[in-house]
Coordinates of C-alpha atoms in Angstrom, one line a residue:
M1 CA -115.8 -65.2 123.4
T2 CA -114.0 -66.9 120.6
T3 CA -115.0 -68.4 117.3
A4 CA -115.2 -72.1 116.9
G5 CA -111.7 -72.2 115.6
G6 CA -110.4 -70.5 118.8
H7 CA -109.8 -67.2 117.2
A8 CA -110.6 -63.9 118.8
A9 CA -114.3 -62.9 118.6
L10 CA -115.4 -61.2 115.4
I11 CA -117.8 -59.1 117.4
T12 CA -117.9 -57.8 120.9
P13 CA -120.3 -55.5 122.7
D14 CA -118.1 -52.4 122.1
L15 CA -118.6 -53.0 118.3
V16 CA -122.4 -52.7 118.6
L17 CA -124.3 -49.4 118.7
L18 CA -128.0 -49.4 119.4
G19 CA -130.0 -46.3 118.6
A20 CA -127.3 -45.0 116.3
T21 CA -127.9 -41.9 114.3
A22 CA -126.7 -41.1 110.8
D23 CA -127.9 -38.7 108.1
D24 CA -126.9 -40.9 105.2
R25 CA -125.2 -44.1 104.1
D26 CA -121.7 -42.7 104.2
T27 CA -122.2 -41.3 107.7
A28 CA -123.4 -44.7 108.9
I29 CA -120.3 -46.4 107.4
R30 CA -118.1 -43.8 109.2
V31 CA -119.9 -44.4 112.5
A32 CA -119.3 -48.1 112.3
A33 CA -115.7 -47.5 111.3
S34 CA -115.2 -45.3 114.3
R35 CA -116.4 -48.2 116.6
L36 CA -114.0 -50.5 114.9
S37 CA -111.1 -48.0 115.2
R38 CA -111.8 -47.3 118.9
A39 CA -111.8 -51.0 119.6
G40 CA -108.3 -51.3 118.0
R41 CA -109.6 -53.3 115.0
L42 CA -108.3 -50.9 112.4
T43 CA -104.8 -49.6 111.7
D44 CA -106.1 -46.7 109.5
E45 CA -109.7 -45.6 109.9
H46 CA -109.6 -43.2 106.9
A47 CA -108.2 -45.8 104.5
Y48 CA -110.7 -48.4 105.7
V49 CA -113.6 -46.0 105.2
Q50 CA -112.4 -45.2 101.7
A51 CA -112.1 -48.9 100.9
V52 CA -115.7 -49.5 102.1
L53 CA -117.0 -46.5 100.1
E54 CA -115.2 -47.7 97.0
R55 CA -116.7 -51.2 97.4
E56 CA -120.1 -49.6 97.9
A57 CA -119.7 -47.5 94.8
A58 CA -119.1 -50.7 92.8
T59 CA -122.2 -52.5 94.1
S60 CA -124.6 -51.6 96.8
T61 CA -124.5 -53.8 99.9
A62 CA -128.1 -53.3 100.8
V63 CA -129.5 -56.8 101.0
G64 CA -133.1 -56.1 101.5
F65 CA -135.2 -56.2 104.7
G66 CA -133.8 -52.8 105.7
I67 CA -130.3 -54.3 106.1
A68 CA -126.9 -53.5 104.6
T69 CA -123.6 -55.4 104.9
P70 CA -120.9 -52.9 103.9
H71 CA -117.4 -54.4 103.9
A72 CA -113.8 -54.1 102.8
K73 CA -110.8 -56.3 102.7
T74 CA -107.8 -54.0 103.3
D75 CA -104.5 -53.7 105.1
A76 CA -106.1 -50.9 107.1
V77 CA -107.8 -53.6 109.2
A78 CA -105.8 -55.0 112.1
R79 CA -108.2 -57.8 112.9
T80 CA -111.2 -59.2 111.0
S81 CA -114.3 -57.9 112.8
I82 CA -118.0 -57.1 112.6
A83 CA -119.6 -53.9 113.8
V84 CA -123.4 -53.5 114.0
L85 CA -125.4 -50.3 114.0
R86 CA -129.0 -50.3 114.7
L87 CA -130.2 -46.9 113.4
S88 CA -132.9 -45.0 115.2
T89 CA -134.1 -43.7 111.8
A90 CA -133.5 -45.5 108.5
V91 CA -131.3 -43.9 105.9
R92 CA -131.4 -44.1 102.1
W93 CA -128.7 -46.6 101.2
S94 CA -129.1 -46.9 97.4
G95 CA -131.8 -46.4 94.9
E96 CA -135.0 -47.3 96.8
D97 CA -133.4 -49.2 99.7
D98 CA -133.8 -47.7 103.2
V99 CA -131.6 -49.3 105.8
D100 CA -132.0 -49.3 109.6
L101 CA -129.6 -52.2 110.4
V102 CA -125.9 -52.0 109.3
V103 CA -123.8 -55.1 109.7
Q104 CA -120.3 -53.9 108.7
L105 CA -117.4 -56.2 108.1
A106 CA -113.7 -55.3 108.2
V107 CA -111.4 -58.0 106.8
T108 CA -107.6 -58.0 107.0
E109 CA -105.7 -58.0 103.8
A110 CA -103.4 -60.7 105.3
D111 CA -106.5 -63.0 105.3
R112 CA -105.7 -64.6 102.0
S113 CA -108.6 -67.0 102.3
D114 CA -112.2 -66.3 101.4
E115 CA -113.1 -65.9 105.1
H116 CA -115.0 -62.7 104.4
L117 CA -117.2 -64.6 101.8
R118 CA -117.8 -67.3 104.4
I119 CA -118.8 -64.7 107.0
L120 CA -121.1 -62.8 104.5
A121 CA -122.7 -66.1 103.4
A122 CA -123.3 -67.1 107.1
L123 CA -124.9 -63.7 107.7
A124 CA -127.1 -64.0 104.6
R125 CA -128.3 -67.4 105.8
R126 CA -129.4 -65.9 109.1
L127 CA -130.8 -62.6 107.7
V128 CA -133.3 -64.3 105.4
H129 CA -135.2 -65.4 108.5
A130 CA -137.8 -62.9 109.7
D131 CA -137.5 -64.1 113.3
F132 CA -133.8 -63.6 113.3
R133 CA -134.1 -60.0 111.9
A134 CA -136.8 -59.3 114.6
Q135 CA -134.4 -60.5 117.3
L136 CA -131.6 -58.3 116.0
R137 CA -133.9 -55.3 115.9
G138 CA -135.5 -56.1 119.2
T139 CA -132.8 -57.2 121.6
P140 CA -132.3 -54.5 124.2
T141 CA -128.5 -54.9 124.7
A142 CA -125.3 -54.9 122.7
Q143 CA -124.5 -58.3 124.3
G144 CA -127.8 -59.6 123.0
V145 CA -126.7 -58.7 119.4
V146 CA -123.3 -60.3 120.0
D147 CA -125.0 -63.5 121.3
L148 CA -127.3 -63.6 118.2
L149 CA -124.2 -63.3 115.9
D150 CA -122.1 -65.8 117.8
G151 CA -120.6 -68.5 115.7
I152 CA -120.6 -66.5 112.4

């Protein structure tokens, strides 16, 4: 699978974890980072996690509807990618926000464009639709999640 521009896919089934478990927000971020690292999408998992947590400390990425979009743009990323966790039990993300769906973005520092903003905007446009959120939560396979996010 490639993006419309012919680039390597942002998301593949190995970057999706259905029924994931995490005790808290930071653990969920680390679990997603581990998926990205095992798929060869990160050059430094620890540095990437630190960048995501720093971004999260500045402003929560909980977007409502039980969804968070943690992200970081850093040289610890080898290839811009998206990891998805569907948590079996929601975790407290920030304040009053409980999250059961994590759509985590890793962006290369070399990407000097605003590609990450374009990706986040495309995600936001889809996530506002209840039917799309229901499909993300209900599809039984990792490939199904990939298919839903195709073209972002």
